[in-house]
Coordinates of C-alpha atoms and ligand atoms in Angstrom, one line a residue:
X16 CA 8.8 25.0 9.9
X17 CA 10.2 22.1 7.8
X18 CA 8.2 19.1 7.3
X19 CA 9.9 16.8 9.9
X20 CA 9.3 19.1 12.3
X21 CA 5.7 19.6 11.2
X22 CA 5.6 15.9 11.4
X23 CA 7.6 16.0 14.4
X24 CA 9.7 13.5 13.4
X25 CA 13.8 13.1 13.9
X26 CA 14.1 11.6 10.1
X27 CA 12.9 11.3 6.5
X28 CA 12.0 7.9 6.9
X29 CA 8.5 6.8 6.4
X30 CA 7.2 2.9 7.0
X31 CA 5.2 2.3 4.0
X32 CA 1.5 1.7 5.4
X33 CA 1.1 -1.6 4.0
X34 CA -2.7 -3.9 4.6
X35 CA -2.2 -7.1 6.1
X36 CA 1.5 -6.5 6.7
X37 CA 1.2 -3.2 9.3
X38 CA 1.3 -4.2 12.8
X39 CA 1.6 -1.5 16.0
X40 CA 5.2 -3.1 16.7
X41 CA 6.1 -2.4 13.2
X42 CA 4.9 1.0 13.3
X43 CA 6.2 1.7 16.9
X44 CA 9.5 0.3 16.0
X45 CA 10.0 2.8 13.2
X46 CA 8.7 5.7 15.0
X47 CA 10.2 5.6 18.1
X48 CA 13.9 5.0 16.3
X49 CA 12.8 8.6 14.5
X50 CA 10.9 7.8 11.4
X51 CA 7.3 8.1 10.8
X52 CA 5.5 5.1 11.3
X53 CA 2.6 3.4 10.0
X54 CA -0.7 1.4 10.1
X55 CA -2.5 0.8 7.1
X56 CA -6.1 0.2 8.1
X57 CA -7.6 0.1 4.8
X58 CA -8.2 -3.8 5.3
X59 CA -9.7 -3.7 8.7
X60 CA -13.5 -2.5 10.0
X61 CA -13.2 0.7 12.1
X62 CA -13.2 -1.5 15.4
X63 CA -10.3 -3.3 14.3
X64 CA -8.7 0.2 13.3
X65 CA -9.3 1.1 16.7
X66 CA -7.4 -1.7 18.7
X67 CA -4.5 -1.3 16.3
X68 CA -4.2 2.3 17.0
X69 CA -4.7 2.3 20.5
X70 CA -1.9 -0.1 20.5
X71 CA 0.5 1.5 18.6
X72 CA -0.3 4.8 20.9
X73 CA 0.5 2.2 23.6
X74 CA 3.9 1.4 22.4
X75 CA 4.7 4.5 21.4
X76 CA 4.2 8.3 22.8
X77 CA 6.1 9.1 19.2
X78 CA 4.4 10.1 15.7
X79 CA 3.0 7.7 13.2
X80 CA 0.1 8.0 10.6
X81 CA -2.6 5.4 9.9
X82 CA -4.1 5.0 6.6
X83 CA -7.1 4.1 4.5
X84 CA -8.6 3.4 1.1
X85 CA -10.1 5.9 -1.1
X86 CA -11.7 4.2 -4.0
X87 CA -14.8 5.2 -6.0
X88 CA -17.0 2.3 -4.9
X89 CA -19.5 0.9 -7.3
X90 CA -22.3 -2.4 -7.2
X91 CA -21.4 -5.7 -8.4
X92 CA -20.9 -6.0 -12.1
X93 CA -22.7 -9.1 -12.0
X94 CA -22.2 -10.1 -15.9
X95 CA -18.0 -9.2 -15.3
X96 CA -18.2 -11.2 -11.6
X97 CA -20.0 -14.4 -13.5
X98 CA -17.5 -14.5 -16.3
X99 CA -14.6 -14.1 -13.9
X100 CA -15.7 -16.8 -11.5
X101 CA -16.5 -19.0 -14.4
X102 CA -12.6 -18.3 -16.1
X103 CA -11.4 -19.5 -12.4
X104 CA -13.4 -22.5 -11.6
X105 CA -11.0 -25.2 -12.9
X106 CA -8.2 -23.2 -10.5
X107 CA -10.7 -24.1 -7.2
X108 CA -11.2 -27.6 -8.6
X109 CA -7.5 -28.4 -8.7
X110 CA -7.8 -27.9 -4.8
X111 CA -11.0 -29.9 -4.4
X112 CA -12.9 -26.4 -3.9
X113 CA -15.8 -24.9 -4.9
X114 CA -15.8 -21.2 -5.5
X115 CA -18.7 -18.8 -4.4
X116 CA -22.0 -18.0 -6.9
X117 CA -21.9 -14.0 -5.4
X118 CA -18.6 -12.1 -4.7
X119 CA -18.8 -9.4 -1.6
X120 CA -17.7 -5.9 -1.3
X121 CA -15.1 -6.7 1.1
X122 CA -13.3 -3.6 1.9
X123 CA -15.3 -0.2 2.3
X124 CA -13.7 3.3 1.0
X125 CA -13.1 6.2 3.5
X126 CA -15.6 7.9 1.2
X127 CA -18.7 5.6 1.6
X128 CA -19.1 7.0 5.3
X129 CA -17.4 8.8 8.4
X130 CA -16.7 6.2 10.6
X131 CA -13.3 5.8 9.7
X132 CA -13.1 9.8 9.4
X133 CA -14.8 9.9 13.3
X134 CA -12.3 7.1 14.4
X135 CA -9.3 9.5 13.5
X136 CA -10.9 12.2 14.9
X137 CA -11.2 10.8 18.0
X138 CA -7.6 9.1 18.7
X139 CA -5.7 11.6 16.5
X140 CA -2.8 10.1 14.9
X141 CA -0.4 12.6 13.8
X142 CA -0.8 12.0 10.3
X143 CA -3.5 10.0 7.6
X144 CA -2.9 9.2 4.3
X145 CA -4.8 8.1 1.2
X146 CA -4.4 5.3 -1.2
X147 CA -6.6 5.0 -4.9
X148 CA -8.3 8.9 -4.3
X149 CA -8.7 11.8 -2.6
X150 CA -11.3 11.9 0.8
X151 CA -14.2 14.5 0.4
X152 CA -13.9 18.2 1.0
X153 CA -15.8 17.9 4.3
X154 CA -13.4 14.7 5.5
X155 CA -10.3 17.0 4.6
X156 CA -12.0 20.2 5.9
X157 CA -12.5 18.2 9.4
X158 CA -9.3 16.7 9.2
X159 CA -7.0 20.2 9.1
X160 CA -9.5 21.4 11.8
X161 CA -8.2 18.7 14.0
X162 CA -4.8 19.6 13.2
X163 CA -4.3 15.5 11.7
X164 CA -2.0 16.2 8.3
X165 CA -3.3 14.7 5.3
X166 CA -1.1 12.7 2.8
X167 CA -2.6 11.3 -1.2
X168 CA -0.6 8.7 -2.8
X169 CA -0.1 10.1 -6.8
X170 CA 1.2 8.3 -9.5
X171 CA 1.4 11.2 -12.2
X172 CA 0.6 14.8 -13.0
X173 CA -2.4 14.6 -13.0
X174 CA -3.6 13.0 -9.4
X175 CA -0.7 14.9 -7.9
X176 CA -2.3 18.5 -9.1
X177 CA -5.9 17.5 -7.9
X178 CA -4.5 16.3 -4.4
X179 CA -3.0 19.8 -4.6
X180 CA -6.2 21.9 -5.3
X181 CA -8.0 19.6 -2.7
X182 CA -6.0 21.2 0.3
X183 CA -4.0 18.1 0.7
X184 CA -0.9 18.9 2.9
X185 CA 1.9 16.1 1.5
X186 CA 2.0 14.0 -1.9
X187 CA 3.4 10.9 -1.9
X188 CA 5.0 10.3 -5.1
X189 CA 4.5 6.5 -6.0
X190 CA 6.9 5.0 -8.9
X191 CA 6.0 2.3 -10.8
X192 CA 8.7 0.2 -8.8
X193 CA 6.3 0.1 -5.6
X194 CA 5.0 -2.9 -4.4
X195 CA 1.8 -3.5 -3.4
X196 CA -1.4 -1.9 -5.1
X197 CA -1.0 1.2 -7.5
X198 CA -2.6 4.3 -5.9
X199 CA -4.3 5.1 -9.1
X200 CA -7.4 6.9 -8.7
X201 CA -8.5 5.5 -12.5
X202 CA -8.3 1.8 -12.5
X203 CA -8.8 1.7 -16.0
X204 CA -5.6 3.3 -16.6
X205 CA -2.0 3.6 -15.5
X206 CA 0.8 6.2 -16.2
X207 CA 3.7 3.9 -15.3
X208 CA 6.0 6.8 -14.2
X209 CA 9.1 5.6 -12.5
X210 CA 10.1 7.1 -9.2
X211 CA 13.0 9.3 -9.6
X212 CA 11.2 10.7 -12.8
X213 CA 7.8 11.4 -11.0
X214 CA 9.7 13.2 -7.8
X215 CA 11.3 15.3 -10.6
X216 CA 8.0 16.4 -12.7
X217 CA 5.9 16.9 -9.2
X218 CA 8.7 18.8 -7.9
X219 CA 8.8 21.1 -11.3
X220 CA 4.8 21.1 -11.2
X221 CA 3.6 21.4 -7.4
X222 CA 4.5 23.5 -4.3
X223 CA 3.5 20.4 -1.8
X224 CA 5.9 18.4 -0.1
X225 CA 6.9 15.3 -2.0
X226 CA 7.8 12.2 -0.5
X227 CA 9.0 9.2 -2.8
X228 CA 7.8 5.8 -2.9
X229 CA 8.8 2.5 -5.3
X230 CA 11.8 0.5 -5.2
X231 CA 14.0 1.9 -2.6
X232 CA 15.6 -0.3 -0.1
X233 CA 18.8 1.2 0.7
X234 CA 19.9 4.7 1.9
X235 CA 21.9 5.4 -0.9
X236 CA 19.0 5.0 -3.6
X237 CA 16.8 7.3 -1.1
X238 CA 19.3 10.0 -0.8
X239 CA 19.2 10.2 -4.3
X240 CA 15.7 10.5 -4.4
X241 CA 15.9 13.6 -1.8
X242 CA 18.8 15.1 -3.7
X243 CA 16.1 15.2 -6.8
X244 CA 13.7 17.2 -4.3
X245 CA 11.6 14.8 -2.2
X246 CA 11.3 16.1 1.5
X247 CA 11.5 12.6 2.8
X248 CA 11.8 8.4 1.2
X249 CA 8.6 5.8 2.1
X250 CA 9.8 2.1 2.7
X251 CA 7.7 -0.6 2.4
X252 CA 8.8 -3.7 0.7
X253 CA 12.5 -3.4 2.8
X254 CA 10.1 -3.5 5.9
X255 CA 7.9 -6.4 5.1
X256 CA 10.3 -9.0 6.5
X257 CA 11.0 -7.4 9.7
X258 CA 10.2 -9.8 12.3
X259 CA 7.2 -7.3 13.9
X260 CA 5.2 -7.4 10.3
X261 CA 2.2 -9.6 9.7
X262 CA 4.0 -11.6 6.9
X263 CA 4.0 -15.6 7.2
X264 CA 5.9 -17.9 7.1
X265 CA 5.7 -18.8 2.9
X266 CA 5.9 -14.9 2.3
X267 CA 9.5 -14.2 4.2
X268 CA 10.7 -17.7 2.2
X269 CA 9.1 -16.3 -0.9
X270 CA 11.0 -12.6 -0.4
X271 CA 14.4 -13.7 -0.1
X272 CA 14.0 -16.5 -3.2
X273 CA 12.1 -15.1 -5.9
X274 CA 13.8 -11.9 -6.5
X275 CA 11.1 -11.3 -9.5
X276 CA 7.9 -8.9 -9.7
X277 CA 5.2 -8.4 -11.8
X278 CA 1.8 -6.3 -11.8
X279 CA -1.3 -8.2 -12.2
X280 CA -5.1 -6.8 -11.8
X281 CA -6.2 -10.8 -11.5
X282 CA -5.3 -10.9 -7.3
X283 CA -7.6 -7.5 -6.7
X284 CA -9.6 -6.1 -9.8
X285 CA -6.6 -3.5 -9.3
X286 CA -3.2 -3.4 -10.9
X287 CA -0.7 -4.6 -7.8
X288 CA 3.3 -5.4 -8.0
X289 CA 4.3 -8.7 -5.9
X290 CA 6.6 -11.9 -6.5
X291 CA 6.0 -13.4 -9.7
X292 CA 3.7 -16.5 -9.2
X293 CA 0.1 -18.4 -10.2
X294 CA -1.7 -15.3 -10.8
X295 CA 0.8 -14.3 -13.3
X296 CA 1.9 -17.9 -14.7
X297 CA -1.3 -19.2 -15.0
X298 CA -3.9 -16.5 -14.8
X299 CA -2.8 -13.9 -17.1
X300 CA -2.6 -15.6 -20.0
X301 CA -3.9 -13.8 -23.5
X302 CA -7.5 -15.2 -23.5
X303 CA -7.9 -14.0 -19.7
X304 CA -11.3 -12.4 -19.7
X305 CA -11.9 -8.8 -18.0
X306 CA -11.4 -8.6 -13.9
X307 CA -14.1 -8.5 -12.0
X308 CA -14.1 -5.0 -10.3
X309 CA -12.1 -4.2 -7.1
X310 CA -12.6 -5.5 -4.5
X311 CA -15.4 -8.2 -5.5
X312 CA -12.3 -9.6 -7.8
X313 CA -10.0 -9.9 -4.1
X314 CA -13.5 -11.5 -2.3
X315 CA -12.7 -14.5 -5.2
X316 CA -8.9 -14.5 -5.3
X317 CA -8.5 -14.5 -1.2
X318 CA -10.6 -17.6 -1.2
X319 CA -8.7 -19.4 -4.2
X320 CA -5.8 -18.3 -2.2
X321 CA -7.2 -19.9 1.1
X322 CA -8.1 -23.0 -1.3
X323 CA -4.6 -23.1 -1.9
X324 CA -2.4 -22.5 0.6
X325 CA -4.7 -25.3 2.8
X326 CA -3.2 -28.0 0.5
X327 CA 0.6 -26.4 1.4
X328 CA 0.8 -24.1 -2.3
X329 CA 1.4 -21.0 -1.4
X330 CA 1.4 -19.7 -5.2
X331 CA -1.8 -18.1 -5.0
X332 CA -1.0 -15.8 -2.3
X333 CA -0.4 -11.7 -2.5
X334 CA 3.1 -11.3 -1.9
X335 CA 3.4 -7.7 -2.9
X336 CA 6.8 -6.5 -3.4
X337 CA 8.5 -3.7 -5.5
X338 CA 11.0 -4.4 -8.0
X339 CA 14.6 -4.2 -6.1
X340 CA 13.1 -7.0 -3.7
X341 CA 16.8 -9.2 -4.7
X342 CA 18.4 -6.1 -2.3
X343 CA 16.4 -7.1 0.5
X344 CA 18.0 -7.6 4.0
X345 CA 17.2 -9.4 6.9
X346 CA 16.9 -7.0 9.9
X347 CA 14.8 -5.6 12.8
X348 CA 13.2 -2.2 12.3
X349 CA 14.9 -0.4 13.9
X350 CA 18.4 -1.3 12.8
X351 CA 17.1 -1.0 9.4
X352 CA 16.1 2.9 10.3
X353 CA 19.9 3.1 11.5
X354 CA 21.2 1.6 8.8
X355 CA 19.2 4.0 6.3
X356 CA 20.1 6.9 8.0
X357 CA 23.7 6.2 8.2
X358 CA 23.8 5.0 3.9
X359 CA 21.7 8.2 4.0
X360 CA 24.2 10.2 5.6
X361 CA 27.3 8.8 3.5
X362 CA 25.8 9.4 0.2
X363 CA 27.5 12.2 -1.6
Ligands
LIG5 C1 2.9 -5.5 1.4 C2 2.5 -4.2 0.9 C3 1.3 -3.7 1.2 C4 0.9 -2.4 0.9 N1 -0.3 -1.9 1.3 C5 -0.5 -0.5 1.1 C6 -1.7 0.1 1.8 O1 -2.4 -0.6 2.5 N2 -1.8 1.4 1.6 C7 -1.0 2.2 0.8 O2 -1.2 3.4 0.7 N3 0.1 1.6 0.2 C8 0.3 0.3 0.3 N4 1.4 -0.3 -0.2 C9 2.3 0.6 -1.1 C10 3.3 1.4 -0.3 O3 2.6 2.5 0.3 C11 4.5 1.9 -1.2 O4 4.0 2.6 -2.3 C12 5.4 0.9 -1.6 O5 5.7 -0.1 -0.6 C13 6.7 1.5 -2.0 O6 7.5 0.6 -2.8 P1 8.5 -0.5 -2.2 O7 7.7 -1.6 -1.7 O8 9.4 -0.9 -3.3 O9 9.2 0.2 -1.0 C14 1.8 -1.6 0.1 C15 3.1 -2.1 -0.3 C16 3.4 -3.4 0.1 C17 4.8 -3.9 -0.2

């Protein structure tokens, strides 16, 4: 059985699952044109993971895969929060703001409890996928029992060879092109291996399918990708300005006219590609003191952002893109399935 028909799926298409940006729509759109579609939940308490699933399953009778965050979590560093807060005070008083003494956990990882693992379970997607680590052996073993296929971001050797020994079923191969948050399980380190080279040492090293992620947002590039051995291509930056994704207003604007990207840690406590803006500008600079640790460090830059963007600048935001953003198009998701499918198709 090949993997798109494992998948049950028409094409190698995947909708990046992307936090903030995934909406049923979007993922229904993709999947019922014939690629795999996708909710990423990692954001969201398991309540809200449940209407946005039940959705999608209302909009589509297709399949689509919903996915969550797998990091190692750890208490407050308070001494590392205190400095960070300090280094970013005179950012909130430039928008009359104040920011918070105590930063909170914000976002909880699929491996602090099963409630995330119990919603799947019970409304069986057709696939889940991991960002930042790999679930526990009892999460996976419960997972393949339901017959729910089980995807690990990797960004090297490494991650990608301990996603295989876990019983994983698919890798997703993710360059350092990609935008949005690096899938490293380390956060004190990064490999930095570009796309087409990662798809070519996981396919040498591994016997799992490999699907490639970073930087693609035409068919051609992605048929090149699958004619260096991925089984299928993941989107995600291509789909964010789709008129069915969560982005606003200042992020569609931003996309279009600031074809630049960076990676900063300063946004998340957690190395992340978007549009070149404050954070990089103004935060980074060489006496920037050490992060406080994901995701305290997002509690603090999601309320500088809010500061912000209330006085009409928008340059604190998280507009995560991947470095070919300048090729981005303007089109619904569906036509933008087509229209990868038929570059796809022509590419020798
Ligand atoms: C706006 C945005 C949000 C993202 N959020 C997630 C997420 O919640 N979970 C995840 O596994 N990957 C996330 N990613 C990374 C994607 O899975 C994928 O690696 C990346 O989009 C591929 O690169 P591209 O954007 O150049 O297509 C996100 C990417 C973007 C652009």
């Amino acid at each position: 059985m090949t993997l798109l028909e494992q998948l049950d799926i028409k094409h190698p298409i995947f909708l990046a699952p992307m936090a903030g940006v995934s909406t049923p729509q979007l993922a229904a759109e993709v999947s019922n044109q014939g690629g795999l579609g996708s909710l990423g939940l990692g954001a969201s308490s398991a309540e809200a993971a449940r209407q946005q699933i039940l959705e999608t399953q209302a909009l589509t009778h297709q399949a689509f895969q919903v996915n969550f965050f797998c990091h190692q979590s750890s208490a407050l560093d308070h001494d590392l929060a205190k400095q960070w807060i300090q280094y970013l005070i005179p950012q909130f008083e430039k928008y009359n703001a104040v920011p918070p003494t105590e930063l909170e956990c914000i976002y909880p990882s699929f491996l602090d409890h099963d409630d995330y693992l119990n919603l799947v379970l019970e409304t069986k997607p057709k696939a889940v996928s991991f960002h930042f680590g790999i679930p526990h052996p009892h999460q996976i073993q419960a997972l393949k029992n339901a017959g729910i296929m089980t995807m690990v971001s990797a960004t090297n050797l490494v991650e990608a060879l301990a996603i295989e020994a876990a019983g994983i079923d698919i890798i997703i191969a993710q360059g350092i092109e990609a935008g949005g948050h690096r899938g490293i399980f380390n956060e004190t380190f990064d490999s930095a291996v570009k796309t087409s080279d990662l798809v070519q040492l996981l396919k040498k090293h591994c016997h799992l399918p490999i699907i490639a992620a970073g930087g693609l947002m035409n068919g051609h590039q992605a048929q090149r990708l699958i004619q260096l051995g991925a089984e299928a291509v993941q989107l995600g930056t291509a789909f964010v300005q789709c008129k069915s994704s969560n982005a606003n207003a200042a992020y569609r604007k931003a996309l279009f006219n600031t074809p630049i990207t960076q990676i900063t840690e300063s946004i998340s406590g957690r190395p992340a590609r978007g549009l070149i803006n404050h954070w990089h500008t103004q935060i980074d600079r060489p006496e920037r003191p050490n992060v406080a640790t994901y995701p305290y460090c997002y509690d603090l830059g999601k309320q500088l952002n809010a500061a912000a963007s209330a006085q009409g600048d928008f340059g604190f935001s998280a507009f995560w893109a991947g470095t070919n953003v300048a090729q981005i198009r303007e089109m619904e998701a569906a036509d933008l399935v087509n229209q990868l499918v038929l570059e796809m198709s022509q590419t020798q």
